[in-house]
PDB file of C-alpha atoms in Angstrom:
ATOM      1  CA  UNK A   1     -20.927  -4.482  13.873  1.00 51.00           C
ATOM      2  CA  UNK A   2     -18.097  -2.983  11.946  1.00 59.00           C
ATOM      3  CA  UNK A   3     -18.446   1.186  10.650  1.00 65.00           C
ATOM      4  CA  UNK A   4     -18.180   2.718   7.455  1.00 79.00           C
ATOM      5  CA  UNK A   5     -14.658   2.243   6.126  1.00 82.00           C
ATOM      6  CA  UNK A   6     -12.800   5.010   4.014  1.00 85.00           C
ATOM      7  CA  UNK A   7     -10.152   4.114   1.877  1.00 87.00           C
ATOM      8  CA  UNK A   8      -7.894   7.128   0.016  1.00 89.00           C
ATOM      9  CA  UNK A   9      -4.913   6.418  -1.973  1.00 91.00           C
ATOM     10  CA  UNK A  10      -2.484   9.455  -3.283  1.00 90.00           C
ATOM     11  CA  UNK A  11       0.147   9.180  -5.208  1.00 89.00           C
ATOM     12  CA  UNK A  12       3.198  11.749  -3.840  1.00 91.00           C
ATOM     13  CA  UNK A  13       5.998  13.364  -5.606  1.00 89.00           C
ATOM     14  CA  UNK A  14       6.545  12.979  -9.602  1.00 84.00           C
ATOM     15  CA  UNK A  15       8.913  11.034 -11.655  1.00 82.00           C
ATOM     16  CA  UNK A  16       9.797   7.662 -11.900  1.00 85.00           C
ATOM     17  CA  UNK A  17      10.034   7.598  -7.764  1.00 88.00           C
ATOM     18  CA  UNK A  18       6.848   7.754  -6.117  1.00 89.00           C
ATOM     19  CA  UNK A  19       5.161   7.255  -3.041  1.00 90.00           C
ATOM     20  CA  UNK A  20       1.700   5.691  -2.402  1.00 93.00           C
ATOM     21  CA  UNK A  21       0.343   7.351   0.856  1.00 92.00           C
ATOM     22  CA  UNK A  22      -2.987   4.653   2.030  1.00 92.00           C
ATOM     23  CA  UNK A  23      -5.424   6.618   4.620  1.00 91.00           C
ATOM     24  CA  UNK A  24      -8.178   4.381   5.960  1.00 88.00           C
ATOM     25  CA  UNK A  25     -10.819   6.145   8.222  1.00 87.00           C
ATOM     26  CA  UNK A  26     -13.232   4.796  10.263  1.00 79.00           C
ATOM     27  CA  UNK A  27     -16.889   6.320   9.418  1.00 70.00           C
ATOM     28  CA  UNK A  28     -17.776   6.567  13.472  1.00 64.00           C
ATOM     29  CA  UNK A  29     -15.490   7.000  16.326  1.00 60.00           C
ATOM     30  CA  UNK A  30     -14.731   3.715  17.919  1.00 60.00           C
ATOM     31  CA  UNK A  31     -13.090   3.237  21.149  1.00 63.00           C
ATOM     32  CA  UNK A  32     -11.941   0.066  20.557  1.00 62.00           C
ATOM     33  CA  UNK A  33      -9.505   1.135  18.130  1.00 68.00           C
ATOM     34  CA  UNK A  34      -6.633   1.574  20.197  1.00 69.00           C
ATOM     35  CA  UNK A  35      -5.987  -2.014  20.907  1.00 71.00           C
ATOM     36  CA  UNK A  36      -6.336  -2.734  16.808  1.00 76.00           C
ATOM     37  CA  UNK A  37      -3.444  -3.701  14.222  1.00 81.00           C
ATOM     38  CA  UNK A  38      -3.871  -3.141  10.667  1.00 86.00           C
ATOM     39  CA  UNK A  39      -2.618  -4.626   8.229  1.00 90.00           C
ATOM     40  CA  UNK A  40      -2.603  -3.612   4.386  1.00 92.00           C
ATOM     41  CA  UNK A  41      -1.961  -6.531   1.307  1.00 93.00           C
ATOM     42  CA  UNK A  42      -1.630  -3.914  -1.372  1.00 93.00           C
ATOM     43  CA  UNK A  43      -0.820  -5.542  -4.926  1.00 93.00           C
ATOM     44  CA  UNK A  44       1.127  -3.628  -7.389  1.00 91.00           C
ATOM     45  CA  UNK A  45       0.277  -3.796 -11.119  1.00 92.00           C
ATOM     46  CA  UNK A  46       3.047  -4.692 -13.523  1.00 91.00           C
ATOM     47  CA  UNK A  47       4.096  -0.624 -14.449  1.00 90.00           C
ATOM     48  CA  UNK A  48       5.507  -0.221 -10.695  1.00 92.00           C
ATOM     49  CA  UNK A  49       8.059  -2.014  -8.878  1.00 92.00           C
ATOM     50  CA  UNK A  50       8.443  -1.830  -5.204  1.00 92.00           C
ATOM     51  CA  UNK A  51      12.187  -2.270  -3.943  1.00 90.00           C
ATOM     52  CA  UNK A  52      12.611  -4.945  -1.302  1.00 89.00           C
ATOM     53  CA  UNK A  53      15.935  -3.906  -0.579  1.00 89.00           C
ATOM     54  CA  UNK A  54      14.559   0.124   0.423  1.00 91.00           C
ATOM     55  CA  UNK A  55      12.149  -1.623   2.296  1.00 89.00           C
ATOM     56  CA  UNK A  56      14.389  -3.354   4.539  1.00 90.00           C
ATOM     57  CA  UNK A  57      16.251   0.037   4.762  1.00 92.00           C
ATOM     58  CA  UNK A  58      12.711   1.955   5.695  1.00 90.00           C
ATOM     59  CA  UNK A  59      11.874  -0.842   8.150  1.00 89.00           C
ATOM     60  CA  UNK A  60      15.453  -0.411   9.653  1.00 91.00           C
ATOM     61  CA  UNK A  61      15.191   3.058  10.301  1.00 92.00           C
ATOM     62  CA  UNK A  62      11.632   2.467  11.716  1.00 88.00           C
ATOM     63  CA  UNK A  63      10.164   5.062   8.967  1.00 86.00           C
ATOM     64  CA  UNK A  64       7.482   2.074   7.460  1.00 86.00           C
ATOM     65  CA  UNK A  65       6.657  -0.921   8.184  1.00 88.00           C
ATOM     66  CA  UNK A  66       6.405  -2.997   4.826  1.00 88.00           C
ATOM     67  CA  UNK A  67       7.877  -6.824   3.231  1.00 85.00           C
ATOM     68  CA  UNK A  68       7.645  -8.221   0.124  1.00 86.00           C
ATOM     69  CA  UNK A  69       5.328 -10.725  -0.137  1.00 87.00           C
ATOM     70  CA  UNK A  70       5.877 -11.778  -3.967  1.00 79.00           C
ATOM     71  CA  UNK A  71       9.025 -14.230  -4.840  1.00 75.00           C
ATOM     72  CA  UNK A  72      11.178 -14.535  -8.097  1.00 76.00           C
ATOM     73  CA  UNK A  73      10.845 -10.642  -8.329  1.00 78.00           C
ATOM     74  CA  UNK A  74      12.808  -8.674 -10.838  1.00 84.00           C
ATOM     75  CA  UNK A  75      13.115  -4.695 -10.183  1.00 85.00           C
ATOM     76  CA  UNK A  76      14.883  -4.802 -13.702  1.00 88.00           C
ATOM     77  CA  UNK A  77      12.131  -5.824 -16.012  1.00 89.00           C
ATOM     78  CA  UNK A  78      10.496  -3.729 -17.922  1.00 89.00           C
ATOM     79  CA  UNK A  79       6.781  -3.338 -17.329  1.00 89.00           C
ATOM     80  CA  UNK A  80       5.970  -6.013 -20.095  1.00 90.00           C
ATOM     81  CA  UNK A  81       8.062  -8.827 -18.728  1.00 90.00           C
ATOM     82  CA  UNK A  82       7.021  -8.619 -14.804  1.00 90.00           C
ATOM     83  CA  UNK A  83       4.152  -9.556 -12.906  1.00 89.00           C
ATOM     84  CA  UNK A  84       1.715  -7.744 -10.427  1.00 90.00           C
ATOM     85  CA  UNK A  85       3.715  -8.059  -6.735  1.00 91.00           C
ATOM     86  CA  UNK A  86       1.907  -7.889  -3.035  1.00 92.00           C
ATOM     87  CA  UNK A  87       3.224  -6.009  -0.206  1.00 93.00           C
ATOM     88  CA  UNK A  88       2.030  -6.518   3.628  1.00 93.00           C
ATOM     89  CA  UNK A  89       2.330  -2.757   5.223  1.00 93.00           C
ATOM     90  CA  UNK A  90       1.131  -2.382   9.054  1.00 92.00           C
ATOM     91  CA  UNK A  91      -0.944   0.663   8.913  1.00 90.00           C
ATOM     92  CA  UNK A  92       0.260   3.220  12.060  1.00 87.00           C
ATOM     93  CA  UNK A  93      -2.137   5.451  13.552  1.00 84.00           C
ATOM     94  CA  UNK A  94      -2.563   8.879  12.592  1.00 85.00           C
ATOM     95  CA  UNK A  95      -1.190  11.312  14.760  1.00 84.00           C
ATOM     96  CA  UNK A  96      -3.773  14.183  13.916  1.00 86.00           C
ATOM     97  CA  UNK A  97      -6.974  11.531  13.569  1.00 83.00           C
ATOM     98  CA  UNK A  98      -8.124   8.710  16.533  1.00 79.00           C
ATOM     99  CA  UNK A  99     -10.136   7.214  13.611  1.00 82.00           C
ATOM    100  CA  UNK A 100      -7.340   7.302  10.990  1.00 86.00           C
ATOM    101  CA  UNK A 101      -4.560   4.964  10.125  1.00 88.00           C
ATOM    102  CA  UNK A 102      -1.998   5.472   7.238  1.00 90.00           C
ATOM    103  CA  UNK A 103       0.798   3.428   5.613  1.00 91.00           C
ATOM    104  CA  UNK A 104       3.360   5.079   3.250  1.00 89.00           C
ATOM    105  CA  UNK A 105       5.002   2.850   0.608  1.00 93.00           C
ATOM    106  CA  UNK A 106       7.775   4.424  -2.215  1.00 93.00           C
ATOM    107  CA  UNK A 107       6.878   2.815  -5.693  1.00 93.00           C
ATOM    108  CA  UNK A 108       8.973   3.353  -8.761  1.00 92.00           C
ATOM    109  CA  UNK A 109       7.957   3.456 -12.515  1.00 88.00           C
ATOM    110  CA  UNK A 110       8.914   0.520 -15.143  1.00 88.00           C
ATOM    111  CA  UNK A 111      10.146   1.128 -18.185  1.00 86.00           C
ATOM    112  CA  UNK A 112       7.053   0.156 -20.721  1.00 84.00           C
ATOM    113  CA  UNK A 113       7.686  -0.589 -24.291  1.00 80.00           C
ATOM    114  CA  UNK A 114       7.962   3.043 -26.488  1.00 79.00           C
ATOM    115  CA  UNK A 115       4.921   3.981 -28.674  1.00 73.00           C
ATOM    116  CA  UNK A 116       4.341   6.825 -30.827  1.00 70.00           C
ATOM    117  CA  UNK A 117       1.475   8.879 -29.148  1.00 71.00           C
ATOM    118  CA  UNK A 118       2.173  11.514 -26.663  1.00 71.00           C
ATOM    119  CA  UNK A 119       4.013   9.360 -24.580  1.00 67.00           C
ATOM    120  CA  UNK A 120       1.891   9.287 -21.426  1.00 73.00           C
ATOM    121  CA  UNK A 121       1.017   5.876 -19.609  1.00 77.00           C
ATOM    122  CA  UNK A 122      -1.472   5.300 -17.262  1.00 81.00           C
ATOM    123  CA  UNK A 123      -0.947   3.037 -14.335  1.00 85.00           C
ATOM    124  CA  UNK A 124      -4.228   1.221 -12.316  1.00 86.00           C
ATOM    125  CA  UNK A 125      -3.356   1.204  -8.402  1.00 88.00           C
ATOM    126  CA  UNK A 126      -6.432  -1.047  -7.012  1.00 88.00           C
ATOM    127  CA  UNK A 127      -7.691  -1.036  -3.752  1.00 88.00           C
ATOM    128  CA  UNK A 128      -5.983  -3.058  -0.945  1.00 91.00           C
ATOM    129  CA  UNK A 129      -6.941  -5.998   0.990  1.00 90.00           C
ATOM    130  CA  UNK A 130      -7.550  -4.313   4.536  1.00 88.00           C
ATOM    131  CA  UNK A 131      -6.875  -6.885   7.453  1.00 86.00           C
ATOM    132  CA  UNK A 132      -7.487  -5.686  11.124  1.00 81.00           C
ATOM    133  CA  UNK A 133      -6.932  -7.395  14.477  1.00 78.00           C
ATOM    134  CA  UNK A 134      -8.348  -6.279  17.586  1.00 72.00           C
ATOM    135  CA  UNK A 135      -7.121  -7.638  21.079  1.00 69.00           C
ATOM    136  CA  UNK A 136     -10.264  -6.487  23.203  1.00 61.00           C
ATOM    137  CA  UNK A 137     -13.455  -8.818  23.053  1.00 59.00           C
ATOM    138  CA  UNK A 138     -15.633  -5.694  21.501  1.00 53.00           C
ATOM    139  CA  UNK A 139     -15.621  -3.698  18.156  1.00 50.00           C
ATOM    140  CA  UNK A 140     -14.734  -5.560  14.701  1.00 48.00           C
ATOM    141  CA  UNK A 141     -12.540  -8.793  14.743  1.00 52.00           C
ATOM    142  CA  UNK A 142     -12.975 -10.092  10.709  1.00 47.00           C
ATOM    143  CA  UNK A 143     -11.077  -9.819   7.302  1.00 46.00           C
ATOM    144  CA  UNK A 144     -12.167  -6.746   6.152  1.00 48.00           C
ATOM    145  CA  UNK A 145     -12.132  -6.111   2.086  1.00 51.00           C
ATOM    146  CA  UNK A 146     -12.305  -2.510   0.583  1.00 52.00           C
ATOM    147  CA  UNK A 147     -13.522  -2.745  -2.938  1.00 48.00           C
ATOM    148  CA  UNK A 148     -14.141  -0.026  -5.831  1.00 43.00           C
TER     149      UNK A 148
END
């Protein structure tokens, strides 16, 4: 049987360039771990943008592991004229936590229409799709889903 999962998303640095830091924790300590590859699908709403072309440049110098899933993508449009995007990230293992993986991926505001209030938009990051893979016969070989 599979252990609580923890999912924590944060949101680093201000601005229009940000980055999404994903933690996932496992609820008990399982040995099994080790031999496990994560992988995170994590879809990103129409206010953010994620630039392929940093990617490749992140992946390059070995700092994330991250590709574009989404086609016909436009880093240009404004909020209003794009649609949500996916990104597959490998989730590494934390250095300071044996039950703790993390994947860091830099997001960058759109520019939304102007409106007359106090000029503040909110942005909805949802929870990832959480895939994991496990070489050993024991511990938790499935599709794992983290939802609100």
């Amino acid at each position: 049987t599979c252990s609580e999962i923890i999912l924590r998303q944060e949101v680093l640095k201000g601005g229009f360039h940000r980055d999404l830091l994903i933690k996932v924790k496992f609820g008990e300590s399982i040995e099994a771990l080790q031999t496990c590859r994560f992988l995170i699908k994590q879809y990103i709403p129409t206010g953010l943008f994620v630039d392929p072309y940093e990617l490749a440049s992140l992946r390059e110098r070995n700092i994330t592991e991250a590709v574009m899933v989404s086609e016909d993508f436009n880093i240009e449009a404004p909020n209003y004229l794009s649609k949500e995007s996916e990104v597959l990230i490998y989730a590494r293992q934390d250095s300071q936590c044996i039950d703790c993986f993390q994947a860091f991926l830099p997001v960058h505001y759109r520019y939304h229409r102007p409106h007359s209030k106090d000029g503040e938009t909110f942005i909805v990051v949802n929870n990832p799709d959480l895939l994991m893979y496990c070489d050993q016969g024991e511990g938790c070989k499935s599709f794992l889903r983290v939802k609100k």
